[in-house]
Amino acid sequence: MSKKHTIRDEGKVTILELNGKVMGDTDDTALFNVVYDLADQGKVNVVIDLCNVEWMNSKGLGICISGATTFRNRGGDLKLACVSEKVESLLSKTRMFAVFEVFQTVDEAIASFKKI
Amino acid sequence: MPNNLNREQERLKKAVDELSALNQIASAINALMSVEEITKIIVDRCVRRVRATQGAVYLLEDEKDASDKFKTFVREFSQSADKIPFHLNESLSGWMIKNKTILVSNEADSDERFRGMNLGKLGIYSILAAPLLSRNKLIGSLAVFNKRGEDGFTESDKRFLGIVGAQTANVLENAKLREQEQELVAIREEIKVAQSIQRGFLPDKGVELTSCEACGFNTPAKEVGGDYYDIVTLSNERLFLSLGDVSGKGVPAALLMANAQAVLRSQLLGSEEVPLAKLARSLNHLICQFTPPEQFITASFGVFNSSDKSYRYINAGHEPPIIVRKDGTIEPLTGADLILGVMPDYTYTEFNVDLEADDFLFIYTDGVTEAFNEKGEEYGEKRLKEFLKKCTGLETSAIGAKMMAELGQFRGRGVQTDDITMLILRLF
């Protein structure tokens, strides 16, 4: 398990909070397992809280894409919340807004699941 | 008294026998033997010495998972042609991981530890196994099966196997490490070959047409990289330029890169007017189909036509290429779409920009802007733009060389963490 994340549930939504830089190093690779574990437990409505993530590179982005695919294949979704300016610039450059819904706050992201 | 003397003589004789058997094993094994050769000698001598019918050495392959016997892959070296049933070897290894001590079972079929295995039917009636402990770490076990005669394995057999286990574990561990090292050397050699193959995919020199010239640069962070660039002369007037960055590094990224480049090149063959949007769509579709979701490509490719000095391009989530005008004005190309390999049915758009004589176009991967110095500062777009402004009027080869020198200087003692790739087109 990665030391860089915490998991909490709010109703039917799971919040995965990441910390530091998400650059696909060994710790981040463990995030793949976190994603699969959540999906196996039936937790497929997931918000990634990026409030404490200052920077993310393409490998970090790959983890988010893989998470979104995993959760969507099981009837859920992955949404991003609270992105830093640098992460937003990466999402904008790669046109990832077409893939992820991104919210300013974690609460807004949680609320978006309830609308379904 | 004579009885005592006889017993003592008997004991001494056994001790000498034991020592001589141990000595035979020790002298038969030398430090340069393979794991297989060593285990063969150990198993052979032990089977003979304790008068068993079969024997095997089980080596744990992954010590990290040794706490979980179900994740432990066991490599078996069996002396007899009749293989020991897999579930027995698994169960023996599991028991060893837990107990790290000698196991004797002279009524194996009714032994609780092997319940449900039907050992009787498999023809196994007695088992003796000893742990292989190297520097207090369990590396496997040594087992012999089916003691000849009716008495089953004795205290003396138990003692003998225990000593052999304790004395040979280090030798086996060393041989295992040496084999792993040899495998690593072989892998490194293969990567070197892969590196030269990959180098061969990139154009080895720049291209010059009547009104423009183009040149590319690539410095991977590891032996093989995930960046690529390509320059293809389509006609006397048209050049196809492409540059891409595969997520991740190393061999997996290099494989995907080679594939993407092949797809792009194959679609150029025989096409009069390269349909860029269609090309992006089919490449995207292929990547979505054949790669795991976390792997993707950002790429920018386009066609420069010297007859009207236009550059038609696609940008799939890549760093915006930069036009540097004759007067040093910087104009990033803003047209862009989604990265390749995420949404299979995404529609890509072709954009167009007009260039003029003495302008140059700089296409690059994030290895340029994301170069870090020893203080952890990033080179960044601002520095890049300032640098490019000063490059007007230079040939593409000079711009590239200056850029590499500039990045090297900025990094100082910092390490290159990402592949650096650039493609430069200059008009005259």
Coordinates of C-alpha atoms in Angstrom, one line a residue:
Chain A
M1 CA 0.0 0.0 0.0
S2 CA 1.2 3.5 -0.8
K3 CA 2.1 5.7 2.1
K4 CA 1.0 8.6 0.0
H5 CA -2.8 8.0 0.1
T6 CA -5.8 7.8 2.4
I7 CA -9.2 6.3 1.7
R8 CA -12.5 7.3 3.3
D9 CA -16.1 6.6 2.4
E10 CA -19.0 9.1 2.3
G11 CA -22.1 7.2 1.7
K12 CA -21.7 5.4 -1.6
V13 CA -18.8 7.5 -2.7
T14 CA -15.2 6.6 -1.9
I15 CA -12.6 9.4 -1.6
L16 CA -9.0 8.6 -2.4
E17 CA -6.8 11.3 -1.2
L18 CA -3.4 11.5 -2.7
N19 CA -0.4 13.5 -1.4
G20 CA 2.8 14.9 -2.8
K21 CA 3.9 14.4 -6.4
V22 CA 2.2 11.7 -8.4
M23 CA 4.9 10.6 -10.8
G24 CA 4.5 6.9 -11.2
D25 CA 7.3 5.9 -8.8
T26 CA 7.1 2.7 -6.7
D27 CA 4.7 4.2 -4.3
D28 CA 2.4 5.3 -7.1
T29 CA 2.6 2.0 -8.8
A30 CA 1.0 0.6 -5.6
L31 CA -1.9 2.9 -6.4
F32 CA -2.9 0.5 -9.2
N33 CA -3.5 -2.1 -6.6
V34 CA -5.4 0.3 -4.5
V35 CA -7.7 0.9 -7.5
Y36 CA -8.2 -2.8 -8.1
D37 CA -8.8 -3.4 -4.4
L38 CA -11.5 -0.7 -4.3
A39 CA -13.2 -2.1 -7.4
D40 CA -13.0 -5.7 -5.9
Q41 CA -14.8 -4.4 -2.8
G42 CA -17.5 -2.9 -5.0
K43 CA -16.4 0.6 -4.4
V44 CA -16.7 2.0 -7.9
N45 CA -17.9 5.6 -7.4
V46 CA -14.6 7.2 -6.6
V47 CA -13.3 10.8 -6.2
I48 CA -9.6 11.4 -6.3
D49 CA -8.9 14.3 -4.0
L50 CA -5.9 16.1 -5.4
C51 CA -5.8 19.0 -2.9
N52 CA -2.4 18.0 -1.7
V53 CA -0.9 17.0 -5.0
E54 CA 1.2 19.7 -6.4
W55 CA 2.4 18.0 -9.5
M56 CA 1.5 15.0 -11.6
N57 CA 3.3 13.6 -14.7
S58 CA 2.2 11.4 -17.5
K59 CA 2.6 8.2 -15.4
G60 CA 0.4 9.7 -12.7
L61 CA -2.1 10.6 -15.4
G62 CA -1.9 7.0 -16.6
I63 CA -3.0 5.8 -13.1
C64 CA -6.0 8.0 -13.2
I65 CA -7.0 6.8 -16.7
S66 CA -6.6 3.2 -15.6
G67 CA -8.7 3.9 -12.5
A68 CA -11.5 5.5 -14.6
T69 CA -11.5 2.6 -17.0
T70 CA -11.6 0.0 -14.1
F71 CA -14.5 1.8 -12.3
R72 CA -16.5 2.5 -15.4
N73 CA -16.3 -1.1 -16.5
R74 CA -18.0 -2.0 -13.2
G75 CA -20.7 0.6 -13.6
G76 CA -19.1 3.4 -11.6
D77 CA -17.0 6.4 -12.4
L78 CA -13.8 8.3 -11.3
K79 CA -13.9 12.0 -10.8
L80 CA -11.1 14.4 -9.9
A81 CA -11.3 17.2 -7.4
C82 CA -9.3 20.1 -6.2
V83 CA -6.6 20.1 -8.9
S84 CA -3.6 22.5 -8.6
E85 CA -2.7 24.9 -11.3
K86 CA 0.1 22.6 -12.6
V87 CA -2.2 19.5 -12.7
E88 CA -4.9 21.6 -14.4
S89 CA -2.4 22.7 -17.0
L90 CA -1.5 19.0 -17.6
L91 CA -5.2 18.0 -17.9
S92 CA -5.8 20.9 -20.2
K93 CA -2.8 20.2 -22.5
T94 CA -3.7 16.6 -22.8
R95 CA -7.4 17.5 -23.3
M96 CA -8.3 15.2 -20.4
F97 CA -11.4 17.2 -19.6
A98 CA -13.0 15.1 -22.3
V99 CA -12.2 12.0 -20.2
F100 CA -12.7 13.2 -16.6
E101 CA -15.1 15.4 -14.8
V102 CA -13.1 17.7 -12.7
F103 CA -14.5 19.6 -9.7
Q104 CA -13.2 22.5 -7.7
T105 CA -14.0 20.8 -4.4
V106 CA -14.3 17.3 -3.1
D107 CA -17.8 18.0 -1.9
E108 CA -18.9 19.1 -5.4
A109 CA -17.5 15.9 -6.8
I110 CA -19.3 13.8 -4.2
A111 CA -22.5 15.6 -4.9
S112 CA -22.2 15.0 -8.6
F113 CA -22.5 11.2 -7.9
K114 CA -25.8 11.8 -6.0
K115 CA -27.4 13.4 -9.1
I116 CA -27.3 10.1 -11.0
Chain B
M1 CA 31.6 -54.3 28.8
P2 CA 32.1 -55.9 25.4
N3 CA 28.6 -54.8 24.6
N4 CA 29.4 -51.2 25.5
L5 CA 32.6 -51.4 23.5
N6 CA 30.6 -52.8 20.5
R7 CA 28.1 -50.0 20.8
E8 CA 30.8 -47.4 21.0
Q9 CA 32.5 -49.0 18.0
E10 CA 29.3 -49.0 16.1
R11 CA 28.7 -45.3 17.0
L12 CA 32.2 -44.4 15.9
K13 CA 31.8 -46.3 12.6
K14 CA 28.5 -44.5 11.9
A15 CA 30.1 -41.1 12.7
V16 CA 33.0 -41.9 10.4
D17 CA 30.6 -43.0 7.7
E18 CA 28.6 -39.9 8.1
L19 CA 31.7 -37.7 8.0
S20 CA 32.9 -39.4 4.9
A21 CA 29.5 -39.0 3.2
L22 CA 29.5 -35.4 4.1
N23 CA 33.1 -35.1 2.9
Q24 CA 32.1 -36.7 -0.4
I25 CA 29.4 -34.1 -1.0
A26 CA 31.7 -31.3 0.0
S27 CA 34.4 -32.4 -2.4
A28 CA 32.0 -33.1 -5.3
I29 CA 30.6 -29.5 -5.2
N30 CA 32.7 -26.6 -6.4
A31 CA 32.0 -22.9 -6.3
L32 CA 31.4 -22.6 -10.1
M33 CA 28.7 -25.2 -10.4
S34 CA 25.1 -24.3 -11.4
V35 CA 22.2 -24.7 -9.0
E36 CA 21.1 -27.7 -11.0
E37 CA 24.4 -29.5 -10.8
I38 CA 24.7 -28.8 -7.1
T39 CA 21.2 -30.0 -6.3
K40 CA 21.8 -33.1 -8.3
I41 CA 24.8 -34.1 -6.3
I42 CA 23.1 -33.3 -3.0
V43 CA 20.0 -35.2 -3.8
D44 CA 21.9 -38.2 -5.3
R45 CA 24.2 -38.6 -2.3
C46 CA 21.4 -38.1 0.3
V47 CA 19.1 -40.6 -1.4
R48 CA 22.0 -43.1 -1.4
R49 CA 23.1 -42.4 2.1
V50 CA 19.7 -42.6 3.9
R51 CA 18.6 -45.4 1.5
A52 CA 15.6 -43.6 0.2
T53 CA 14.0 -44.1 -3.3
Q54 CA 13.5 -40.5 -4.3
G55 CA 14.7 -37.1 -3.4
A56 CA 14.3 -33.4 -4.3
V57 CA 15.4 -29.9 -3.5
Y58 CA 12.8 -27.2 -3.5
L59 CA 14.1 -23.7 -3.8
L60 CA 11.8 -20.7 -2.9
E61 CA 12.0 -18.3 -5.8
D62 CA 10.7 -15.1 -4.2
E63 CA 11.8 -14.5 -0.7
K64 CA 9.6 -11.4 -0.4
D65 CA 6.6 -13.5 -0.5
A66 CA 8.0 -16.4 1.6
S67 CA 5.5 -15.5 4.4
D68 CA 2.7 -16.4 2.1
K69 CA 3.1 -19.9 0.8
F70 CA 0.5 -19.5 -1.8
K71 CA 2.5 -16.8 -3.5
T72 CA 5.7 -18.7 -3.3
F73 CA 6.9 -20.2 -6.5
V74 CA 9.0 -23.3 -5.8
R75 CA 11.6 -24.5 -8.2
E76 CA 11.9 -28.3 -8.0
F77 CA 15.1 -30.3 -8.6
S78 CA 14.1 -33.9 -8.5
Q79 CA 16.4 -36.8 -8.6
S80 CA 14.0 -39.4 -9.9
A81 CA 12.2 -39.4 -13.2
D82 CA 8.9 -39.8 -11.2
K83 CA 8.0 -36.3 -10.3
I84 CA 6.9 -35.6 -6.8
P85 CA 3.3 -34.5 -7.0
F86 CA 3.0 -30.7 -7.1
H87 CA 0.6 -30.4 -4.2
L88 CA 3.0 -32.3 -2.0
N89 CA 6.0 -30.1 -2.9
E90 CA 3.7 -27.1 -2.2
S91 CA 2.6 -28.4 1.1
L92 CA 6.1 -29.4 2.2
S93 CA 7.4 -25.9 1.3
G94 CA 4.5 -24.3 3.1
W95 CA 5.3 -26.4 6.2
M96 CA 9.0 -25.4 6.0
I97 CA 8.3 -21.7 5.7
K98 CA 6.3 -22.0 8.9
N99 CA 8.4 -24.3 11.0
K100 CA 12.0 -24.1 9.6
T101 CA 12.9 -27.4 11.1
I102 CA 13.3 -31.1 10.2
L103 CA 10.2 -33.0 9.3
V104 CA 10.0 -36.8 9.6
S105 CA 6.9 -38.7 8.7
N106 CA 7.3 -42.4 8.6
E107 CA 3.6 -43.0 8.1
A108 CA 3.0 -40.3 5.6
D109 CA -0.3 -41.6 4.3
S110 CA -2.0 -41.2 7.7
D111 CA -0.1 -38.1 8.7
E112 CA -2.3 -35.2 9.6
R113 CA 0.1 -32.7 7.9
F114 CA -0.6 -34.4 4.5
R115 CA -4.2 -35.0 5.0
G116 CA -6.3 -35.4 1.8
M117 CA -3.3 -36.0 -0.4
N118 CA -3.7 -39.7 -0.8
L119 CA 0.0 -40.2 -0.5
G120 CA -0.5 -44.0 -0.3
K121 CA -2.0 -44.1 -3.7
L122 CA 0.9 -42.0 -5.0
G123 CA 3.3 -44.5 -3.6
I124 CA 4.8 -42.3 -1.0
Y125 CA 4.9 -43.8 2.5
S126 CA 7.7 -42.0 4.3
I127 CA 9.1 -38.5 4.1
L128 CA 12.2 -36.8 5.6
A129 CA 12.8 -33.1 4.9
A130 CA 15.3 -30.6 6.1
P131 CA 15.3 -26.8 5.8
L132 CA 17.9 -25.0 3.7
L133 CA 18.9 -22.1 5.8
S134 CA 21.4 -19.6 4.4
R135 CA 22.4 -16.9 6.9
N136 CA 19.2 -17.6 8.9
K137 CA 17.0 -17.2 5.8
L138 CA 15.0 -20.1 4.5
I139 CA 15.9 -20.6 0.9
G140 CA 14.2 -23.9 0.4
S141 CA 14.1 -27.5 1.6
L142 CA 15.8 -30.8 0.9
A143 CA 13.6 -33.9 1.0
V144 CA 14.0 -37.6 0.6
F145 CA 11.1 -40.0 0.2
N146 CA 10.4 -43.7 0.9
K147 CA 13.0 -45.3 3.1
R148 CA 14.0 -48.7 1.9
G149 CA 13.2 -51.5 4.4
E150 CA 10.5 -51.5 7.0
D151 CA 11.8 -49.2 9.8
G152 CA 11.4 -45.8 8.3
F153 CA 13.8 -42.9 8.5
T154 CA 16.0 -43.1 11.6
E155 CA 17.5 -40.5 14.0
S156 CA 20.8 -40.9 12.2
D157 CA 19.1 -40.1 8.8
K158 CA 17.5 -37.1 10.3
R159 CA 20.8 -35.8 11.7
F160 CA 22.5 -36.4 8.4
L161 CA 19.9 -34.6 6.3
G162 CA 19.9 -31.7 8.8
I163 CA 23.7 -31.3 8.5
V164 CA 23.6 -31.4 4.7
G165 CA 20.8 -28.9 4.7
A166 CA 22.7 -26.5 6.9
Q167 CA 26.0 -26.9 5.1
T168 CA 24.8 -26.7 1.5
A169 CA 22.3 -23.8 1.8
N170 CA 25.0 -21.1 1.4
V171 CA 26.6 -22.8 -1.6
L172 CA 23.2 -23.1 -3.2
E173 CA 22.3 -19.5 -2.4
N174 CA 25.6 -18.3 -3.9
A175 CA 25.0 -20.4 -7.1
K176 CA 21.5 -18.9 -7.3
L177 CA 22.8 -15.4 -7.0
R178 CA 25.5 -16.1 -9.6
E179 CA 22.8 -17.4 -12.0
Q180 CA 20.7 -14.3 -11.4
E181 CA 23.7 -12.1 -12.1
Q182 CA 24.3 -14.0 -15.4
E183 CA 20.7 -13.5 -16.4
L184 CA 21.0 -9.7 -15.7
V185 CA 24.1 -9.5 -17.8
A186 CA 22.2 -11.3 -20.7
I187 CA 19.3 -8.9 -20.3
R188 CA 21.6 -5.9 -20.4
E189 CA 23.1 -7.2 -23.6
E190 CA 19.7 -7.6 -25.1
I191 CA 18.8 -4.0 -24.1
K192 CA 21.9 -2.8 -25.8
V193 CA 20.8 -4.5 -29.0
A194 CA 17.3 -3.0 -28.5
Q195 CA 18.9 0.4 -28.2
S196 CA 20.7 0.1 -31.5
I197 CA 17.5 -1.1 -33.2
Q198 CA 15.6 1.8 -31.8
R199 CA 18.3 4.3 -32.9
G200 CA 17.9 2.8 -36.4
F201 CA 14.2 3.8 -36.4
L202 CA 15.1 7.5 -36.0
P203 CA 16.3 9.4 -39.1
D204 CA 20.1 9.5 -39.0
K205 CA 20.4 12.9 -40.6
G206 CA 18.4 16.1 -41.3
V207 CA 16.5 16.7 -44.5
E208 CA 16.7 19.7 -46.8
L209 CA 14.3 20.9 -49.4
T210 CA 14.5 24.0 -51.6
S211 CA 12.9 26.3 -49.1
C212 CA 13.3 24.5 -45.7
E213 CA 15.4 22.2 -43.7
A214 CA 14.5 20.0 -40.7
C215 CA 16.5 18.0 -38.1
G216 CA 15.7 16.0 -35.0
F217 CA 17.4 15.2 -31.7
N218 CA 16.8 12.5 -29.2
T219 CA 18.5 11.7 -25.9
P220 CA 16.8 8.9 -23.9
A221 CA 17.0 8.9 -20.1
K222 CA 17.3 5.1 -20.0
E223 CA 19.0 2.8 -22.6
V224 CA 15.8 2.6 -24.6
G225 CA 13.2 5.4 -24.6
G226 CA 9.6 6.1 -25.2
D227 CA 10.1 9.2 -27.3
Y228 CA 10.4 9.2 -31.1
Y229 CA 10.5 11.6 -34.0
D230 CA 10.4 11.1 -37.7
I231 CA 11.0 13.2 -40.8
V232 CA 9.7 11.8 -44.1
T233 CA 10.1 13.5 -47.5
L234 CA 6.8 13.1 -49.2
S235 CA 7.7 15.0 -52.4
N236 CA 10.1 17.8 -53.5
E237 CA 7.8 20.2 -51.7
R238 CA 6.3 18.4 -48.8
L239 CA 7.7 17.1 -45.5
F240 CA 6.0 14.9 -43.0
L241 CA 7.1 15.6 -39.4
S242 CA 6.1 13.6 -36.4
L243 CA 7.1 13.5 -32.8
G244 CA 5.6 11.5 -29.9
D245 CA 6.0 10.7 -26.3
V246 CA 4.8 7.3 -25.0
S247 CA 3.8 7.3 -21.3
G248 CA 6.4 5.5 -19.2
K249 CA 10.0 4.7 -20.1
G250 CA 12.1 1.7 -20.9
V251 CA 11.2 -1.4 -23.0
P252 CA 7.4 -1.3 -22.8
A253 CA 7.4 2.3 -23.9
A254 CA 9.9 1.6 -26.7
L255 CA 7.8 -1.2 -28.1
L256 CA 4.7 1.0 -28.3
M257 CA 6.7 3.8 -29.8
A258 CA 8.1 1.5 -32.5
N259 CA 4.5 0.3 -33.3
A260 CA 3.1 3.8 -33.5
Q261 CA 5.9 5.0 -35.8
A262 CA 5.3 2.0 -38.0
V263 CA 1.6 2.7 -38.3
L264 CA 2.2 6.4 -39.1
R265 CA 4.8 5.5 -41.8
S266 CA 2.7 2.8 -43.4
Q267 CA -0.2 5.2 -43.8
L268 CA 2.0 7.7 -45.6
L269 CA 2.8 5.3 -48.4
G270 CA 1.3 6.2 -51.7
S271 CA -1.0 8.9 -50.2
E272 CA -1.0 12.1 -52.2
E273 CA -2.6 14.3 -49.6
V274 CA -2.0 12.9 -46.1
P275 CA -5.4 12.8 -44.3
L276 CA -4.0 13.8 -40.9
A277 CA -7.3 13.6 -38.9
K278 CA -8.0 10.2 -40.3
L279 CA -4.5 9.1 -39.6
A280 CA -4.8 10.2 -35.9
R281 CA -8.1 8.4 -35.6
S282 CA -6.8 5.1 -36.8
L283 CA -3.7 5.4 -34.7
N284 CA -5.8 6.2 -31.7
H285 CA -8.1 3.3 -32.4
L286 CA -5.2 0.9 -32.6
I287 CA -3.5 2.1 -29.4
C288 CA -6.9 1.9 -27.5
Q289 CA -7.3 -1.7 -28.8
F290 CA -3.8 -3.0 -28.0
T291 CA -2.5 -1.3 -24.9
P292 CA -3.6 -1.2 -21.3
P293 CA -5.6 1.9 -20.3
E294 CA -2.7 3.5 -18.4
Q295 CA -0.5 3.6 -21.5
F296 CA -1.0 6.3 -24.0
I297 CA 0.9 8.5 -26.5
T298 CA 1.0 12.3 -26.8
A299 CA 2.0 13.2 -30.3
S300 CA 2.2 16.1 -32.7
F301 CA 2.5 15.4 -36.5
G302 CA 1.9 17.4 -39.6
V303 CA 2.8 18.2 -43.2
F304 CA 4.8 21.2 -44.3
N305 CA 4.2 22.3 -47.8
S306 CA 6.8 24.7 -49.2
S307 CA 4.7 25.8 -52.2
D308 CA 2.4 27.8 -49.9
K309 CA 4.5 27.6 -46.7
S310 CA 1.6 26.1 -44.8
Y311 CA 1.9 23.6 -42.0
R312 CA -1.2 21.4 -41.4
Y313 CA -1.0 19.5 -38.1
I314 CA -2.6 17.4 -35.5
N315 CA -1.8 17.8 -31.8
A316 CA -2.9 14.8 -29.7
G317 CA -2.5 16.1 -26.2
H318 CA 1.2 17.0 -26.8
E319 CA 3.2 20.1 -25.7
P320 CA 2.1 22.8 -28.1
P321 CA 4.8 23.2 -30.8
I322 CA 6.3 26.7 -30.9
I323 CA 6.7 28.9 -34.0
V324 CA 9.6 31.4 -33.6
R325 CA 9.1 34.2 -36.1
K326 CA 12.0 35.9 -37.9
D327 CA 11.8 38.9 -35.4
G328 CA 11.8 36.5 -32.4
T329 CA 8.1 36.6 -31.7
I330 CA 7.0 33.4 -30.1
E331 CA 3.7 31.7 -31.2
P332 CA 2.7 28.4 -29.6
L333 CA 0.4 26.3 -31.8
T334 CA -2.8 26.3 -29.9
G335 CA -4.8 23.7 -31.8
A336 CA -5.0 20.5 -29.8
D337 CA -7.0 17.3 -29.1
L338 CA -7.0 14.4 -26.7
I339 CA -4.0 12.2 -26.2
L340 CA -3.9 8.9 -28.2
G341 CA -5.1 5.7 -26.6
V342 CA -7.8 6.8 -24.2
M343 CA -11.1 7.2 -26.1
P344 CA -11.4 4.8 -29.1
D345 CA -14.0 6.9 -31.1
Y346 CA -12.5 10.3 -30.5
T347 CA -12.5 12.6 -33.5
Y348 CA -9.3 14.5 -34.2
T349 CA -9.2 17.9 -35.9
E350 CA -6.6 19.1 -38.4
F351 CA -5.3 22.6 -37.8
N352 CA -3.3 24.9 -40.2
V353 CA -0.8 27.6 -39.7
D354 CA 1.1 29.8 -42.2
L355 CA 4.8 30.1 -41.9
E356 CA 7.2 32.6 -43.5
A357 CA 10.8 32.6 -44.7
D358 CA 13.3 32.6 -41.7
D359 CA 10.6 31.4 -39.2
F360 CA 11.3 28.2 -37.4
L361 CA 9.1 25.6 -35.8
F362 CA 10.2 23.9 -32.6
I363 CA 8.4 20.6 -31.7
Y364 CA 9.5 19.0 -28.5
T365 CA 8.7 16.5 -25.7
D366 CA 8.3 17.5 -22.0
G367 CA 11.8 16.2 -21.3
V368 CA 12.9 19.6 -22.4
T369 CA 10.6 21.7 -20.2
E370 CA 10.7 19.2 -17.3
A371 CA 14.5 19.1 -16.9
F372 CA 15.3 19.7 -13.2
N373 CA 18.4 21.3 -11.7
E374 CA 20.0 20.1 -8.5
K375 CA 17.7 22.5 -6.5
G376 CA 14.7 20.7 -7.9
E377 CA 13.7 23.7 -10.1
E378 CA 12.1 23.0 -13.5
Y379 CA 13.5 24.4 -16.7
G380 CA 10.0 25.4 -17.7
E381 CA 8.3 27.0 -20.7
K382 CA 9.3 30.5 -19.8
R383 CA 13.0 29.7 -20.0
L384 CA 12.5 27.7 -23.2
K385 CA 10.7 30.6 -24.9
E386 CA 13.5 33.0 -23.8
F387 CA 16.1 30.7 -25.2
L388 CA 14.3 30.1 -28.5
K389 CA 14.0 33.9 -29.2
K390 CA 17.7 34.0 -29.3
C391 CA 18.0 31.2 -31.9
T392 CA 16.5 33.0 -35.0
G393 CA 18.8 32.9 -38.0
L394 CA 20.5 29.7 -36.8
E395 CA 20.5 26.4 -38.7
T396 CA 18.3 23.6 -37.1
S397 CA 21.4 21.5 -36.2
A398 CA 22.9 24.5 -34.3
I399 CA 19.6 25.2 -32.5
G400 CA 19.3 21.6 -31.4
A401 CA 23.0 21.4 -30.2
K402 CA 22.6 24.7 -28.4
M403 CA 19.4 23.5 -26.7
M404 CA 21.1 20.3 -25.5
A405 CA 24.0 22.3 -24.1
E406 CA 21.6 24.8 -22.5
L407 CA 19.7 21.9 -20.8
G408 CA 22.9 20.3 -19.7
Q409 CA 24.1 23.5 -18.1
F410 CA 20.7 24.1 -16.4
R411 CA 20.6 20.6 -15.0
G412 CA 24.2 21.0 -13.6
R413 CA 24.6 18.0 -11.3
G414 CA 20.9 17.1 -11.6
V415 CA 20.1 13.8 -13.4
Q416 CA 18.3 13.5 -16.7
T417 CA 15.0 11.9 -15.7
D418 CA 13.0 11.9 -18.9
D419 CA 13.8 11.4 -22.6
I420 CA 14.6 14.6 -24.4
T421 CA 13.4 14.9 -28.0
M422 CA 13.2 17.8 -30.4
L423 CA 12.3 18.3 -34.0
I424 CA 13.1 21.6 -35.7
L425 CA 11.9 22.9 -39.1
R426 CA 13.4 26.1 -40.5
L427 CA 12.3 28.0 -43.6
F428 CA 14.5 30.0 -45.9

